[in-house]
Short mmCIF file of C-alpha atoms in Angstrom, two decimals:
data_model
loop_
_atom_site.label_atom_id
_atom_site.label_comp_id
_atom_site.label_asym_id
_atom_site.label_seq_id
_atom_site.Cartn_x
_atom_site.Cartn_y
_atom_site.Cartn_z
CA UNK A 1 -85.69 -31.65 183.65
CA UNK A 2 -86.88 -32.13 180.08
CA UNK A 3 -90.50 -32.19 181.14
CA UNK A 4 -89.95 -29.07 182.59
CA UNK A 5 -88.49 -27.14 180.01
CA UNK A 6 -91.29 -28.24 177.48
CA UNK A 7 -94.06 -27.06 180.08
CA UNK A 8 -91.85 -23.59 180.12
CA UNK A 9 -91.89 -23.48 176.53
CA UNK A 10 -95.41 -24.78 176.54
CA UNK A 11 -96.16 -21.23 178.27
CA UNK A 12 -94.08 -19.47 175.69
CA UNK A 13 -96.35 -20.30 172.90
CA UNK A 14 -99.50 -20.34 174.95
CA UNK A 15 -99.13 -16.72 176.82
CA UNK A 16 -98.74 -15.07 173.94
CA UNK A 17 -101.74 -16.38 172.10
CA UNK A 18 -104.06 -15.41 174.54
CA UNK A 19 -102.57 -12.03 174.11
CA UNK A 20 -103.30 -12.22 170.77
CA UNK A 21 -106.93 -12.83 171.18
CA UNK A 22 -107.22 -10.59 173.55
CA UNK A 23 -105.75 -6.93 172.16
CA UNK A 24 -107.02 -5.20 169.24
CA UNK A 25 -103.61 -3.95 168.77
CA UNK A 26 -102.43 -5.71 165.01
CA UNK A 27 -99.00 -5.15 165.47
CA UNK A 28 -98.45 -6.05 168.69
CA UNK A 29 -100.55 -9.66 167.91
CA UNK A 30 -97.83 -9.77 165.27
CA UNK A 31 -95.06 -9.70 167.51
CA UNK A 32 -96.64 -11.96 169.92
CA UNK A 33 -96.93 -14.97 166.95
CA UNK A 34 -93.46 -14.40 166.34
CA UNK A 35 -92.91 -15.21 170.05
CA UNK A 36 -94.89 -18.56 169.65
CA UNK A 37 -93.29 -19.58 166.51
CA UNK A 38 -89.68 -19.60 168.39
CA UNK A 39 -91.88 -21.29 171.01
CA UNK A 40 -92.72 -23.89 168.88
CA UNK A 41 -89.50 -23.88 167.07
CA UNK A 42 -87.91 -24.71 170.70
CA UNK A 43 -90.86 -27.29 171.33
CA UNK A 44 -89.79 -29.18 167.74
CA UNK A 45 -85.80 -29.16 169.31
CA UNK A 46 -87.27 -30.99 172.08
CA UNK A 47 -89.14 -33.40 170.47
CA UNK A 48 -86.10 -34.21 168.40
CA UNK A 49 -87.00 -32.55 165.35
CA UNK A 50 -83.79 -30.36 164.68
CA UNK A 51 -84.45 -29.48 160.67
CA UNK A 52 -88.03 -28.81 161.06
CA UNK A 53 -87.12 -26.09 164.06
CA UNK A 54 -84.92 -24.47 161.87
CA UNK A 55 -87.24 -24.18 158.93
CA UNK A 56 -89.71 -22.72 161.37
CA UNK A 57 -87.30 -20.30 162.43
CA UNK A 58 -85.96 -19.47 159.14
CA UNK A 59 -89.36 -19.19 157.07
CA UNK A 60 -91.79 -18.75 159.78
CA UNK A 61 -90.32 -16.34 162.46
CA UNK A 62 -88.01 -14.95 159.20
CA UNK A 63 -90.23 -14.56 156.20
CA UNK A 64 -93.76 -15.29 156.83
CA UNK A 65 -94.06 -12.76 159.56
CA UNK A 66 -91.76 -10.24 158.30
CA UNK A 67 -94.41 -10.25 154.94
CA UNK A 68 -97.61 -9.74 157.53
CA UNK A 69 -95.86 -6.94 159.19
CA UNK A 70 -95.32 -5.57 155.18
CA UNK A 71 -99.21 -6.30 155.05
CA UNK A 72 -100.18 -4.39 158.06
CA UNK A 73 -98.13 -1.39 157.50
CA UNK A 74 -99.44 -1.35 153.81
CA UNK A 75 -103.24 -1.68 154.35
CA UNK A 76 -103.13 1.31 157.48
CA UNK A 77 -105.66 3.49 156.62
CA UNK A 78 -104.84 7.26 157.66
CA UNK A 79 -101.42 8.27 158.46
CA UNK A 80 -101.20 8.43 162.54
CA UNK A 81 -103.56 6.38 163.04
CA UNK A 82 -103.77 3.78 165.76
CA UNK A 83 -103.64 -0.22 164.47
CA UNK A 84 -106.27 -1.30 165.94
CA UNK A 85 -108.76 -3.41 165.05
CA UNK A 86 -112.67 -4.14 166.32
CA UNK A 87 -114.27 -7.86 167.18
CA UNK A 88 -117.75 -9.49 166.48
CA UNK A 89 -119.56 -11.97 167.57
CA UNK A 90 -117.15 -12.59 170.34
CA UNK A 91 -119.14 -14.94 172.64
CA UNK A 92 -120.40 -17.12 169.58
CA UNK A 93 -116.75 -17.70 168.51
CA UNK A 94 -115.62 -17.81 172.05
CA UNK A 95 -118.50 -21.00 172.97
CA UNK A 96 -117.99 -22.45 169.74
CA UNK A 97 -114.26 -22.87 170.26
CA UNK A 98 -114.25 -23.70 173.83
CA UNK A 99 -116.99 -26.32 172.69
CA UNK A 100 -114.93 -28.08 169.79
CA UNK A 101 -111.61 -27.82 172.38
CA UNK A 102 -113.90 -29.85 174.78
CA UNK A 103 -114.55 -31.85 171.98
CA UNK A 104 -110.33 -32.50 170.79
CA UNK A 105 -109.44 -33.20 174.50
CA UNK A 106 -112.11 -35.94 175.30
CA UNK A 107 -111.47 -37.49 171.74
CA UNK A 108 -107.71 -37.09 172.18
CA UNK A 109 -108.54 -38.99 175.85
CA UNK A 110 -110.47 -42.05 174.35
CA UNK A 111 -108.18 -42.60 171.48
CA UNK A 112 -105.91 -43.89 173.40
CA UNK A 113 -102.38 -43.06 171.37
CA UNK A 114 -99.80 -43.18 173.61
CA UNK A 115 -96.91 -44.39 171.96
CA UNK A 116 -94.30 -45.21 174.15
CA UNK A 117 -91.27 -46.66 171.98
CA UNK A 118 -89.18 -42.87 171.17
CA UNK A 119 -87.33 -42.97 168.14
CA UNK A 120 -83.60 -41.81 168.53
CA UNK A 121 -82.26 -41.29 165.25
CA UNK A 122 -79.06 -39.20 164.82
CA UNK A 123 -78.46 -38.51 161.32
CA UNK A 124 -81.94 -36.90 161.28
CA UNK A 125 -81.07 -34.27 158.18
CA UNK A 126 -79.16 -36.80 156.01
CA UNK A 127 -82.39 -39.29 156.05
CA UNK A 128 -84.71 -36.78 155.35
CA UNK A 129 -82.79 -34.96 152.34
CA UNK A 130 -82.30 -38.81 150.86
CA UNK A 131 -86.41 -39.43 151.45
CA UNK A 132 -86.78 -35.97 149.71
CA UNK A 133 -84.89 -37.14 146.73
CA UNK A 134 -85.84 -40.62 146.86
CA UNK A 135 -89.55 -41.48 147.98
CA UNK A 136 -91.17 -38.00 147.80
CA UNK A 137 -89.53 -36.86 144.81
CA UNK A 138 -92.83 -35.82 143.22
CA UNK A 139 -94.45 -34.14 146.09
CA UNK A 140 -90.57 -32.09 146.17
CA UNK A 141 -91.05 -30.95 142.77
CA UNK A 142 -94.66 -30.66 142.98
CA UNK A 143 -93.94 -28.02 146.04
CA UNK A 144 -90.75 -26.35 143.71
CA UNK A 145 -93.35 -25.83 141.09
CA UNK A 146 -96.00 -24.61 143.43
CA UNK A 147 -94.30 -21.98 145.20
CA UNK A 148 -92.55 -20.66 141.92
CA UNK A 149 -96.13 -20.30 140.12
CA UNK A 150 -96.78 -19.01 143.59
CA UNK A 151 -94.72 -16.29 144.12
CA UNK A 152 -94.56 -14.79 140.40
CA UNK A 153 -98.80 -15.05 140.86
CA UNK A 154 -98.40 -12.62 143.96
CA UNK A 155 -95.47 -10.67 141.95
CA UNK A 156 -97.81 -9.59 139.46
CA UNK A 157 -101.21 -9.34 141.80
CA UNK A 158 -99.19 -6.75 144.02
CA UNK A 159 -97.70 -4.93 140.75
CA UNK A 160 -98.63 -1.26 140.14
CA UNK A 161 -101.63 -0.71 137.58
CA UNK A 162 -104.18 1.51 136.85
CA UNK A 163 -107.08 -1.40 136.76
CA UNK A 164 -107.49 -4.40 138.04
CA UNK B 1 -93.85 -35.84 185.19
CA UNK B 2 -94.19 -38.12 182.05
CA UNK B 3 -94.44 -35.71 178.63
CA UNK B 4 -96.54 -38.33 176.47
CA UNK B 5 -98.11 -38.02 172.94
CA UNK B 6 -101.39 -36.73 174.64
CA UNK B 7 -99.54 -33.36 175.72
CA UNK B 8 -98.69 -32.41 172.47
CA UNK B 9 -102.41 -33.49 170.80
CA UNK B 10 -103.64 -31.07 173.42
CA UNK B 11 -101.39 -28.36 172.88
CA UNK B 12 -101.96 -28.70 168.98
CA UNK B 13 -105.64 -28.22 169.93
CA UNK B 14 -105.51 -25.78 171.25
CA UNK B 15 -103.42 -23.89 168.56
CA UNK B 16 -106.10 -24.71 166.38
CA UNK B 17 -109.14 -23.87 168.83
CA UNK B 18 -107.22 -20.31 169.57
CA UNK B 19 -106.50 -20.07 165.65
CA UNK B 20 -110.32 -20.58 164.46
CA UNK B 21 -111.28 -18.32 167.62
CA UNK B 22 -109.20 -15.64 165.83
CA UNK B 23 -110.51 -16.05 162.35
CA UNK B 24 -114.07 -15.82 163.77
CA UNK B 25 -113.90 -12.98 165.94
CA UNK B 26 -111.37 -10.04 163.93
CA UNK B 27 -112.58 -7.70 161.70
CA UNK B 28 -109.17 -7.11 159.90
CA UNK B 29 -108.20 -8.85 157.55
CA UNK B 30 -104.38 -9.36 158.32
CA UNK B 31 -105.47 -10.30 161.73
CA UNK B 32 -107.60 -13.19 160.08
CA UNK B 33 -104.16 -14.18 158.49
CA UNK B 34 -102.21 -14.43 161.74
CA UNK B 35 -105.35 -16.74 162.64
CA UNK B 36 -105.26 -19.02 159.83
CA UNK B 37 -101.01 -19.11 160.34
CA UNK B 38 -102.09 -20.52 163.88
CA UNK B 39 -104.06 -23.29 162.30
CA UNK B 40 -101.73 -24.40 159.83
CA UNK B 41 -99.07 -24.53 162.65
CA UNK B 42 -101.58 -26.65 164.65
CA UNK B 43 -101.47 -28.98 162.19
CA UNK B 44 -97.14 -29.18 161.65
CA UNK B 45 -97.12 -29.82 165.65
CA UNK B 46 -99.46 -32.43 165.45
CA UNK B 47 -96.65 -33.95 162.15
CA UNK B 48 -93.86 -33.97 164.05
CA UNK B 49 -95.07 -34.87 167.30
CA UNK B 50 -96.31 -37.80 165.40
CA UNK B 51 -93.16 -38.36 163.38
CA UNK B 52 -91.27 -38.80 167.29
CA UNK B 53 -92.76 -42.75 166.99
CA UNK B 54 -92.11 -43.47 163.40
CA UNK B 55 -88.54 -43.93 162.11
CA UNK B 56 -89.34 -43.53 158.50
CA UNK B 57 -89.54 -39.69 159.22
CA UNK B 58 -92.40 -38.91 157.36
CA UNK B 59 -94.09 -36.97 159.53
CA UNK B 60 -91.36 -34.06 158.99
CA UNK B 61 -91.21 -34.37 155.26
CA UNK B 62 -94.88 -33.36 155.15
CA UNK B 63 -94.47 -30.82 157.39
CA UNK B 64 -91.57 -29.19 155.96
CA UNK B 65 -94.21 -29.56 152.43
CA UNK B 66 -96.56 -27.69 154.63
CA UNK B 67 -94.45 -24.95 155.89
CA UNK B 68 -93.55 -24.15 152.16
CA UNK B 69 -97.34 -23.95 151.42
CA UNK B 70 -98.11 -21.78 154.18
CA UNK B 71 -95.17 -19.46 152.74
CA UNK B 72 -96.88 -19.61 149.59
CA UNK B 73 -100.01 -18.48 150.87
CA UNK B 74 -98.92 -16.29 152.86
CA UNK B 75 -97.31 -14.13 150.33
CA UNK B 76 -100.57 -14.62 147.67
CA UNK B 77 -103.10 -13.76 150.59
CA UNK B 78 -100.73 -10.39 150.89
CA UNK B 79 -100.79 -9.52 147.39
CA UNK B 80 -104.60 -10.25 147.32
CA UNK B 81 -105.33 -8.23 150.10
CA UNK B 82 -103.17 -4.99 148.93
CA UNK B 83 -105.20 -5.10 145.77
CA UNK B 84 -108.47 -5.33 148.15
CA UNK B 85 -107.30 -1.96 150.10
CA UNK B 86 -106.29 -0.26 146.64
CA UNK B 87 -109.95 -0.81 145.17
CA UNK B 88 -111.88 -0.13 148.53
CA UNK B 89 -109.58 1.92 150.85
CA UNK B 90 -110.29 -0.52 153.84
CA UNK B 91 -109.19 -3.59 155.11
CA UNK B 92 -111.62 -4.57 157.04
CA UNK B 93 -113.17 -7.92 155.84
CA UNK B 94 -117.37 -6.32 156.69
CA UNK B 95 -116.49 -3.43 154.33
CA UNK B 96 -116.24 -6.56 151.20
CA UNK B 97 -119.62 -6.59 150.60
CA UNK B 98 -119.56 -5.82 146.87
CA UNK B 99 -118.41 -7.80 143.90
CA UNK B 100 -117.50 -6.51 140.55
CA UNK B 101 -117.40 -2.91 142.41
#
């Protein structure tokens, strides 16, 4: 049953990436990555990670793509105009990735990682916020600092001016 | 069927394969974005699948870390790339070809 619904989710996030390589249309590939974050937001609920599905949902799915749609409806360039956009060097990108996926798979194969013990932990979201607090303090306020200096950077790169 | 560690390596690989594929082959430069999203996603799949086998948990913590730096970038690749259309009217990443223009 389980196996089943991650192979069915599995196809959520994988359908709608190969749409996305395949159109030209921008905001269409933007609706299709929001598809195959809740995709992957449903894969993490299966593999027992509940907070990290709901951040993914919450920033990912929420913010991050809601800013990209911002980004391609600010940067159109003639009213009326159809979103589209044009490729190059297809077939070089295409071989090179199909190559280095070749190359994942049979490395993935001979590592030979196939853990087998599966961790069942209940009070998932109490241990991490205590390990957040406790052990990775300074990578938490590292990451506080970071995306403060971040966002009043983009603040002032996106204000209104006459030269920059 | 048995869902093992392997299925999620390959599936993680393929996010990143399908991500770089996009960052190669677009010509605009939101599109490019969406690609690089991909890859950074690859890489939080690969955390937590990892994090199933370890009860210390750390395999989420650094993912959560890198879903708040993907944020980050998002929104400072956005602001970057408005000023980019202001000054040349175009988005498309062959039209960059100048610097101090």
């Amino acid at each position: 049953m389980s196996s089943w619904l991650i192979i069915g989710f599995t196809l959520v996030i994988v359908v709608p990436i190969l749409y996305m390589i395949f159109t030209s249309n921008i905001i269409r590939a933007a609706y299709a990555f929001t598809l195959s974050l809740l995709g992957l937001a449903a894969i993490y609920v299966l593999l027992k990670a509940e907070l990290m599905a709901v951040v993914q949902i919450m920033i990912y799915a929420g913010g991050v793509v809601v800013l990209l749609i911002f980004g391609i409806m600010l940067t159109r360039r003639q009213k009326g105009m159809e979103l589209v956009t044009l490729h190059r060097d297809v077939a070089l990108g295409a071989g090179f990735c199909m190559i280095l996926y070749a190359l994942f798979v049979s490395w993935i194969g001979e590592s030979g990682l196939a853990f087998t013990e599966e961790l069942v932990e209940l009070n998932q979201v109490k241990t991490i916020g205590i390990s957040f607090l406790t052990n990775h303090i300074l990578s938490f306020e590292i990451i506080a600092f970071l995306l403060l200096v971040a966002l009043v950077g983009a603040a002032f790169l996106a204000k209104k001016t006459d030269s920059i | 069927m048995e869902i093992t560690l392997t299925y999620y390596l390959m599936l993680s690989a393929f996010l990143l394969c399908a991500g770089l594929l996009i960052v190669l082959i677009k010509k605009n430069a939101v599109f490019v974005l969406l690609g690089i999203e991909l890859m950074l996603n690859a890489a939080n799949l690969n955390l937590v699948a990892f994090s199933k086998f370890d009860p210390s948990l750390d395999g989420q913590i650094f993912a959560i870390f890198s879903v708040v730096v993907a944020a980050a970038e998002a929104a400072i690749a956005l602001a970057i790339l408005l000023n980019i259309y202001k000054t040349y009217k175009s988005s498309d990443l062959d039209d960059l070809d100048t610097l101090n223009y």
